[in-house]
Amino acid sequence: MNPVPTPDQIAAARQALAAADPTLARAHAHTPVFEWRARPGGYEGLFRMIVEQQVSVASAAAIWARTVAGLGGVVTPQAVLALDIEGLRALGLSRPKASYGREIALAQVEGRIDLTHMAALSDEDAIAALTAIKGVGRWTAETYLMFCENRLDVFPGADIALQEAMRWADGVEARPNEKQAYVRAEIWRPHRAVAAHLLWGWYGGVRRGEIAL
């Protein structure tokens, strides 16, 4: 796992992004200092990302707390595989999420992926390894690498909030689709993950009424 970017590293990347892309300079000028969204990695980190998808923050926290307690306080592939689908569902997981949790656990124990030593893989190879697991899509893989592996040049182009913030930055009527978002983000290399954090911060501030669009 890479170290969490320092405030100075993030600030330098923001300056470089604003200089490289004038349309991003407005987001940079209006978005306060932010911290990196670092999260625990490994099997637990990936499983938690799956569990928390498509539910509210409060619901995600409650379901995860029940899951951790039901697994004896330690989330490991072995603990998850000790329960069948119905046992995991009893902890509050949906059937698909219970199934995906077991699929990721099987991939880890069978050696199809090593979530504790992903740093040896390039970004694209890591994404390919993650998305080979049933239930792990590209958005999940990219955000896992960003938040749990602290990778600085991944960009989840399918993220709707990012697409909307990109639309604001470019002053266009239609937000980019996933393919267009990836192409648009090329100019932000090698700081695309910082650009994503910046756009998320800008988007959240506007939605909360803290930043004028």
Rosetta silent file (secondary structure, phi, psi, omega in degrees, C-alpha in Angstrom):
SEQUENCE: MNPVPTPDQIAAARQALAAADPTLARAHAHTPVFEWRARPGGYEGLFRMIVEQQVSVASAAAIWARTVAGLGGVVTPQAVLALDIEGLRALGLSRPKASYGREIALAQVEGRIDLTHMAALSDEDAIAALTAIKGVGRWTAETYLMFCENRLDVFPGADIALQEAMRWADGVEARPNEKQAYVRAEIWRPHRAVAAHLLWGWYGGVRRGEIAL
SCORE:     score description
SCORE:     0.000 S_00000001
   1 L     0.000  138.402  177.501    0.000    0.000    0.000 S_00000001
   2 L   -77.383  154.159  176.364    1.220    3.483   -0.818 S_00000001
   3 L   -67.566  153.313  177.540    1.467    6.109    1.940 S_00000001
   4 L   -66.359  131.916  178.798   -1.409    8.545    2.322 S_00000001
   5 L   -57.940  138.131  179.255   -0.634   11.743    0.377 S_00000001
   6 L   -78.674  162.365  175.459    0.432   14.574    2.657 S_00000001
   7 H   -55.529  -38.348  179.389   -1.299   17.971    2.685 S_00000001
   8 H   -66.582  -38.892  178.157    1.731   19.451    0.905 S_00000001
   9 H   -65.840  -41.461  178.777    1.584   16.794   -1.815 S_00000001
  10 H   -65.126  -43.657 -179.951   -2.124   17.396   -2.338 S_00000001
  11 H   -61.428  -42.576  179.240   -1.616   21.177   -2.457 S_00000001
  12 H   -65.009  -40.213  178.668    1.171   20.829   -5.028 S_00000001
  13 H   -65.628  -39.941  177.519   -0.956   18.523   -7.173 S_00000001
  14 H   -61.223  -42.923  178.537   -3.864   20.980   -7.019 S_00000001
  15 H   -62.390  -42.869  179.470   -1.614   23.787   -8.200 S_00000001
  16 H   -64.353  -39.257  178.637   -0.316   21.634  -11.047 S_00000001
  17 H   -65.086  -44.675 -179.780   -3.854   20.698  -12.075 S_00000001
  18 H   -63.785  -35.869  179.346   -5.032   24.300  -12.088 S_00000001
  19 H   -73.093  -34.969 -177.618   -2.035   25.307  -14.187 S_00000001
  20 H   -77.125  -28.236 -174.691   -2.504   22.433  -16.647 S_00000001
  21 L  -139.091   98.630 -178.110   -6.245   22.949  -17.108 S_00000001
  22 H   -56.437  -28.258 -179.421   -7.696   26.476  -16.726 S_00000001
  23 H   -71.202  -21.196  176.953  -11.230   25.066  -16.553 S_00000001
  24 H   -86.884  -13.037 -177.562  -10.272   23.208  -13.395 S_00000001
  25 H   -62.639  -32.715 -179.897   -8.811   26.353  -11.861 S_00000001
  26 H   -65.991  -42.303  176.947  -12.282   27.555  -10.807 S_00000001
  27 H   -62.582  -41.866  179.484  -12.906   24.394   -8.815 S_00000001
  28 H   -62.590  -41.977 -176.454   -9.477   24.746   -7.259 S_00000001
  29 H   -67.663  -29.832 -173.857  -10.074   28.399   -6.354 S_00000001
  30 H  -102.108  -10.222 -175.919  -13.392   27.736   -4.628 S_00000001
  31 L   -98.616  122.984 -179.844  -12.779   24.377   -2.948 S_00000001
  32 L   -62.148  170.742  174.615  -11.225   24.429    0.540 S_00000001
  33 L   -57.641  137.679  178.280   -8.316   22.271    1.604 S_00000001
  34 L  -129.259  158.369  174.518   -9.352   18.619    1.825 S_00000001
  35 L   -97.780  154.623  176.574   -7.862   15.471    3.266 S_00000001
  36 L   -65.949  140.081 -178.857   -7.343   12.285    1.308 S_00000001
  37 L   -82.555   62.284 -177.309  -10.203    9.823    1.730 S_00000001
  38 L   -72.721  137.673  178.041   -7.948    7.087    3.090 S_00000001
  39 L  -137.771  157.660  176.801   -9.591    3.844    4.164 S_00000001
  40 L   -59.081  146.615 -178.882   -8.309    0.451    5.350 S_00000001
  41 L  -104.669 -150.891 -179.472   -7.366   -1.851    2.504 S_00000001
  42 H    69.124 -164.716 -179.643   -7.107   -5.571    2.001 S_00000001
  43 H   -58.720  -45.379 -178.302  -10.083   -7.912    1.969 S_00000001
  44 H   -58.419  -43.557 -178.314  -11.907   -5.944    4.646 S_00000001
  45 H   -63.077  -43.821 -179.019  -11.581   -2.696    2.712 S_00000001
  46 H   -69.712  -43.308  178.511  -12.908   -4.135   -0.534 S_00000001
  47 H   -61.094  -41.169  179.826  -15.740   -6.037    1.137 S_00000001
  48 H   -63.319  -38.418  178.279  -16.763   -2.908    3.013 S_00000001
  49 H   -61.809  -39.261  177.839  -16.925   -0.926   -0.235 S_00000001
  50 H   -64.981  -45.857 -177.814  -19.285   -3.547   -1.649 S_00000001
  51 H   -60.895  -38.345 -172.179  -21.446   -3.531    1.494 S_00000001
  52 H   -85.908   -5.600 -177.319  -21.778    0.260    1.538 S_00000001
  53 L   -70.891  140.270  170.964  -22.731    0.722   -2.107 S_00000001
  54 L    64.474   25.702  171.420  -26.176    2.055   -3.044 S_00000001
  55 L  -134.487  163.900  179.761  -27.383    2.690    0.511 S_00000001
  56 L   -66.796  162.490  179.020  -27.420    5.800    2.679 S_00000001
  57 H   -58.480  -44.015 -178.865  -24.453    6.656    4.874 S_00000001
  58 H   -64.908  -43.502  179.266  -26.440    5.833    8.000 S_00000001
  59 H   -65.347  -40.245  179.721  -27.663    2.510    6.621 S_00000001
  60 H   -61.382  -43.056 -179.669  -24.183    1.588    5.432 S_00000001
  61 H   -64.266  -41.418 -178.844  -22.717    2.242    8.882 S_00000001
  62 H   -67.143  -43.703 -179.286  -25.415    0.186   10.592 S_00000001
  63 H   -65.659  -41.837 -179.742  -25.103   -2.765    8.206 S_00000001
  64 H   -65.348  -40.308  178.862  -21.326   -2.768    8.429 S_00000001
  65 H   -61.151  -42.508  178.002  -21.412   -2.659   12.229 S_00000001
  66 H   -65.397  -37.876  179.505  -23.746   -5.668   12.268 S_00000001
  67 H   -64.609  -47.262 -179.979  -21.518   -7.475    9.770 S_00000001
  68 H   -60.910  -45.922  179.576  -18.375   -6.900   11.815 S_00000001
  69 H   -62.178  -42.106 -178.546  -20.111   -8.017   15.023 S_00000001
  70 H   -68.050  -22.587  178.136  -21.563  -11.086   13.308 S_00000001
  71 L   -93.687   10.551  177.247  -18.123  -12.083   12.068 S_00000001
  72 L    83.551   16.445  176.209  -16.698  -11.946   15.565 S_00000001
  73 L    89.059   -6.353  179.527  -15.147   -8.513   15.256 S_00000001
  74 L  -129.815  118.103 -177.232  -12.550   -9.481   12.641 S_00000001
  75 L   -93.935  104.379  178.941  -13.425   -9.317    8.936 S_00000001
  76 L  -130.418  161.462  175.104  -11.362  -11.916    7.097 S_00000001
  77 H   -57.062  -39.891 -177.707  -11.997  -14.143    4.078 S_00000001
  78 H   -64.744  -39.758  179.889  -12.058  -17.156    6.382 S_00000001
  79 H   -65.936  -39.325  179.480  -14.684  -15.588    8.667 S_00000001
  80 H   -69.140  -42.449 -178.654  -16.920  -14.751    5.714 S_00000001
  81 H   -70.158  -15.472  176.977  -16.530  -18.195    4.145 S_00000001
  82 L   -72.734  -15.197  177.625  -17.507  -19.769    7.463 S_00000001
  83 L  -110.289  144.573  173.282  -21.025  -18.472    6.818 S_00000001
  84 L   -84.436 -178.028 -177.134  -23.256  -19.396    3.914 S_00000001
  85 H   -58.127  -43.693 -178.045  -25.289  -16.849    1.976 S_00000001
  86 H   -67.204  -34.880  177.028  -28.221  -17.052    4.366 S_00000001
  87 H   -64.437  -38.437  177.312  -25.912  -16.611    7.340 S_00000001
  88 H   -71.902  -36.332  177.677  -24.504  -13.435    5.793 S_00000001
  89 H   -63.438  -32.356  179.268  -27.968  -12.212    4.910 S_00000001
  90 L   -64.733  -18.092  177.619  -28.924  -12.574    8.564 S_00000001
  91 L   -85.694   -4.120  178.434  -26.332   -9.881    9.281 S_00000001
  92 L   110.729    1.184  179.972  -28.245   -7.436    7.099 S_00000001
  93 L   -82.025  146.749  171.971  -26.577   -8.008    3.739 S_00000001
  94 L   -71.413  162.921  179.459  -28.555   -8.329    0.541 S_00000001
  95 H   -59.200  -46.950  179.039  -28.233  -11.609   -1.318 S_00000001
  96 H   -60.012  -42.399 -178.054  -26.010  -10.091   -4.063 S_00000001
  97 H   -68.660  -35.914  174.984  -23.689   -8.424   -1.541 S_00000001
  98 H   -62.929  -42.583  179.274  -23.437  -11.604    0.506 S_00000001
  99 H   -64.125  -43.838 -179.265  -22.584  -13.494   -2.671 S_00000001
 100 H   -66.242  -37.372  177.370  -19.992  -10.917   -3.740 S_00000001
 101 H   -59.679  -40.993  178.523  -18.407  -10.961   -0.292 S_00000001
 102 H   -71.210  -37.612  178.792  -17.918  -14.705   -0.593 S_00000001
 103 H   -61.875  -43.160  178.743  -16.629  -14.415   -4.173 S_00000001
 104 H   -65.878  -40.785  178.932  -13.964  -11.919   -3.089 S_00000001
 105 H   -61.785  -43.813  178.778  -13.056  -14.132   -0.125 S_00000001
 106 H   -62.729  -41.688  179.289  -12.696  -17.168   -2.394 S_00000001
 107 H   -60.747  -36.799 -179.468  -10.511  -15.208   -4.811 S_00000001
 108 H   -71.764  -49.377 -175.537   -8.228  -14.260   -1.926 S_00000001
 109 H   -72.515  -26.035  178.956   -7.903  -17.693   -0.309 S_00000001
 110 L   -86.042   -4.137  177.086   -7.536  -19.445   -3.683 S_00000001
 111 L    81.757   12.528  177.637   -4.746  -17.084   -4.699 S_00000001
 112 L   -74.217  -19.438  174.134   -6.534  -15.537   -7.651 S_00000001
 113 L  -151.748  151.549  176.838   -5.801  -12.146   -6.115 S_00000001
 114 L  -124.285   95.016 -174.591   -3.640  -10.930   -3.248 S_00000001
 115 L   -72.178  -10.294  178.849   -5.323   -7.906   -1.732 S_00000001
 116 L   -93.409   -8.334 -179.175   -2.532   -7.414    0.780 S_00000001
 117 L  -137.338   53.672 -178.752    0.176   -6.994   -1.852 S_00000001
 118 H   -81.468  -15.388 -174.058   -1.416   -5.034   -4.687 S_00000001
 119 H   -61.645  -23.084 -179.519    1.368   -2.445   -4.837 S_00000001
 120 H   -71.966  -15.663 -177.654    3.402   -4.674   -7.154 S_00000001
 121 L   -95.340  145.931  172.068    0.764   -4.285   -9.874 S_00000001
 122 L   -67.321  167.717  179.731    0.345   -1.322  -12.187 S_00000001
 123 H   -56.876  -49.719 -176.886   -2.921    0.579  -11.996 S_00000001
 124 H   -67.528  -37.449  177.482   -4.379   -1.137  -15.057 S_00000001
 125 H   -67.392  -37.236  177.895   -3.187   -4.591  -13.992 S_00000001
 126 H   -66.614  -41.048  177.674   -4.667   -4.034  -10.536 S_00000001
 127 H   -63.166  -42.284  179.464   -7.981   -2.934  -12.056 S_00000001
 128 H   -63.126  -41.052  179.787   -7.988   -6.010  -14.297 S_00000001
 129 H   -65.731  -40.497 -179.286   -7.303   -8.301  -11.333 S_00000001
 130 H   -69.403  -45.022 -176.432  -10.055   -6.738   -9.258 S_00000001
 131 H   -74.438   -9.900  173.882  -12.695   -6.688  -11.987 S_00000001
 132 L   -72.523  -15.304  178.937  -12.020  -10.357  -12.729 S_00000001
 133 L   -86.109  130.605  179.056  -13.812  -11.080   -9.440 S_00000001
 134 L   -58.743  129.244  178.425  -17.577  -11.417   -9.764 S_00000001
 135 L    99.339  -10.784  179.853  -19.279   -8.401   -8.202 S_00000001
 136 L  -106.717  106.393  178.160  -16.351   -6.002   -8.534 S_00000001
 137 L   -87.741  175.909 -176.834  -16.962   -3.458  -11.283 S_00000001
 138 H   -63.910  -41.031  179.361  -14.501   -0.933  -12.661 S_00000001
 139 H   -59.180  -44.990  179.384  -15.848    1.924  -10.486 S_00000001
 140 H   -62.588  -43.319 -179.946  -15.371   -0.214   -7.364 S_00000001
 141 H   -61.921  -44.555 -177.487  -11.879   -1.221   -8.462 S_00000001
 142 H   -67.803  -42.782  179.435  -10.839    2.361   -9.162 S_00000001
 143 H   -70.427  -31.953  174.412  -12.217    3.776   -5.939 S_00000001
 144 H   -62.071  -47.035 -179.566  -10.636    0.908   -3.984 S_00000001
 145 H   -64.203  -32.651  179.672   -7.243    1.718   -5.489 S_00000001
 146 H   -74.539  -52.440 -173.016   -7.758    5.388   -4.731 S_00000001
 147 H   -82.827  -38.208 -173.218   -9.063    5.177   -1.166 S_00000001
 148 L   -98.576  -21.784  178.581   -7.530    1.926    0.080 S_00000001
 149 L  -112.126   -4.814  177.841   -4.267    1.854   -1.897 S_00000001
 150 L    56.224   39.210  178.288   -3.719    5.635   -2.042 S_00000001
 151 L   -82.097  138.599 -169.236   -2.970    5.564   -5.771 S_00000001
 152 L   -94.996   -9.178 -174.413   -2.645    9.035   -7.257 S_00000001
 153 L  -130.022   37.891  170.244   -3.493    8.488  -10.909 S_00000001
 154 L  -108.404  151.472 -176.081   -6.728    6.496  -11.035 S_00000001
 155 L  -144.904  116.120 -179.803   -9.993    8.125  -12.039 S_00000001
 156 L   -80.632   85.655 -173.873  -13.484    6.581  -11.698 S_00000001
 157 L   -62.709  -18.298 -179.686  -14.991    7.913  -14.906 S_00000001
 158 L   -83.080   -4.698 -176.054  -18.379    6.303  -14.253 S_00000001
 159 L   -70.767  122.310 -174.997  -18.945    8.388  -11.108 S_00000001
 160 H   -65.956  -39.866  179.547  -22.022   10.592  -11.634 S_00000001
 161 H   -63.029  -41.266  177.321  -20.918   13.310   -9.202 S_00000001
 162 H   -64.286  -42.533  178.944  -17.579   13.602  -10.984 S_00000001
 163 H   -61.231  -40.242  179.926  -19.297   13.756  -14.354 S_00000001
 164 H   -68.447  -41.718  177.628  -21.588   16.541  -13.137 S_00000001
 165 H   -64.832  -35.161  175.800  -18.692   18.526  -11.678 S_00000001
 166 H   -65.106  -37.110  177.027  -16.846   18.111  -14.979 S_00000001
 167 H   -62.789  -43.999  177.533  -19.894   19.502  -16.756 S_00000001
 168 H   -60.693  -45.658 -176.831  -19.833   22.555  -14.481 S_00000001
 169 H   -60.893  -38.941 -177.492  -16.106   23.053  -15.036 S_00000001
 170 H   -89.064   -7.681  177.563  -16.487   22.937  -18.807 S_00000001
 171 L    63.323   39.989 -179.584  -19.694   24.983  -18.850 S_00000001
 172 L  -112.730  164.454 -175.283  -21.582   22.560  -21.087 S_00000001
 173 L   -79.069  -38.089 -175.899  -25.205   21.438  -21.033 S_00000001
 174 L  -107.544  134.700  177.529  -24.714   17.669  -20.980 S_00000001
 175 L   -74.032  151.674 -178.837  -22.457   15.874  -18.558 S_00000001
 176 L   -68.388  150.565  172.020  -19.889   13.527  -20.109 S_00000001
 177 L   -81.995 -178.333 -175.142  -20.544    9.828  -20.268 S_00000001
 178 H   -58.542  -48.646 -178.685  -18.044    7.362  -18.821 S_00000001
 179 H   -61.325  -44.399  179.962  -15.907    7.138  -21.964 S_00000001
 180 H   -64.893  -35.850  179.694  -15.887   10.898  -22.420 S_00000001
 181 H   -64.610  -41.499  177.624  -14.971   11.422  -18.764 S_00000001
 182 H   -62.204  -43.579 -179.988  -11.905    9.200  -19.104 S_00000001
 183 H   -63.791  -43.666 -178.554  -10.798   11.082  -22.208 S_00000001
 184 H   -62.768  -34.146 -175.901  -11.407   14.448  -20.538 S_00000001
 185 H   -78.593   -8.764 -177.434   -9.368   13.410  -17.492 S_00000001
 186 H   -57.892  -35.043 -178.656   -6.266   12.526  -19.518 S_00000001
 187 H   -65.540  -17.235 -176.917   -4.961   16.086  -19.175 S_00000001
 188 H   -89.650   -1.671  174.575   -4.947   15.608  -15.383 S_00000001
 189 L   -61.833  144.032    1.507   -2.325   12.829  -15.405 S_00000001
 190 L   -96.838   31.157 -175.920   -0.441   12.018  -13.210 S_00000001
 191 L  -119.869   31.063 -173.446   -2.767   13.597  -10.622 S_00000001
 192 H   -62.923  -32.806  178.672   -6.143   12.234  -11.707 S_00000001
 193 H   -69.600  -34.745  175.044   -7.038   10.933   -8.243 S_00000001
 194 H   -67.820  -39.196  175.867   -6.349   14.372   -6.761 S_00000001
 195 H   -59.664  -40.283  178.190   -8.518   15.865   -9.514 S_00000001
 196 H   -63.257  -45.806  177.142  -11.283   13.460   -8.490 S_00000001
 197 H   -59.699  -41.963  179.670  -10.995   14.521   -4.845 S_00000001
 198 H   -63.120  -46.126 -179.931  -11.047   18.164   -5.923 S_00000001
 199 H   -66.464  -38.323  175.559  -14.136   17.710   -8.083 S_00000001
 200 H   -62.976  -42.474  178.787  -15.914   15.760   -5.341 S_00000001
 201 H   -62.648  -41.876  178.230  -15.100   18.528   -2.864 S_00000001
 202 H   -64.782  -47.485  179.885  -16.397   21.163   -5.249 S_00000001
 203 H   -58.125  -47.819 -179.664  -19.534   19.160   -6.027 S_00000001
 204 H   -63.140  -40.978  179.200  -20.301   18.593   -2.341 S_00000001
 205 H   -63.829  -39.872  177.869  -19.746   22.237   -1.467 S_00000001
 206 H   -66.464  -45.272 -178.113  -22.092   23.392   -4.217 S_00000001
 207 H   -64.405  -32.262  178.348  -24.772   20.884   -3.261 S_00000001
 208 L   -84.149   -2.823 -179.587  -24.589   21.945    0.395 S_00000001
 209 L    79.470   14.041 -178.575  -24.854   25.591   -0.574 S_00000001
 210 L   -88.698  -20.269 -179.210  -21.374   26.374    0.724 S_00000001
 211 L  -128.569  130.793  177.848  -19.949   27.223   -2.706 S_00000001
 212 L   -80.616  132.955 -179.383  -21.622   29.352   -5.373 S_00000001
 213 L   -80.927    0.000    0.000  -21.593   27.744   -8.815 S_00000001
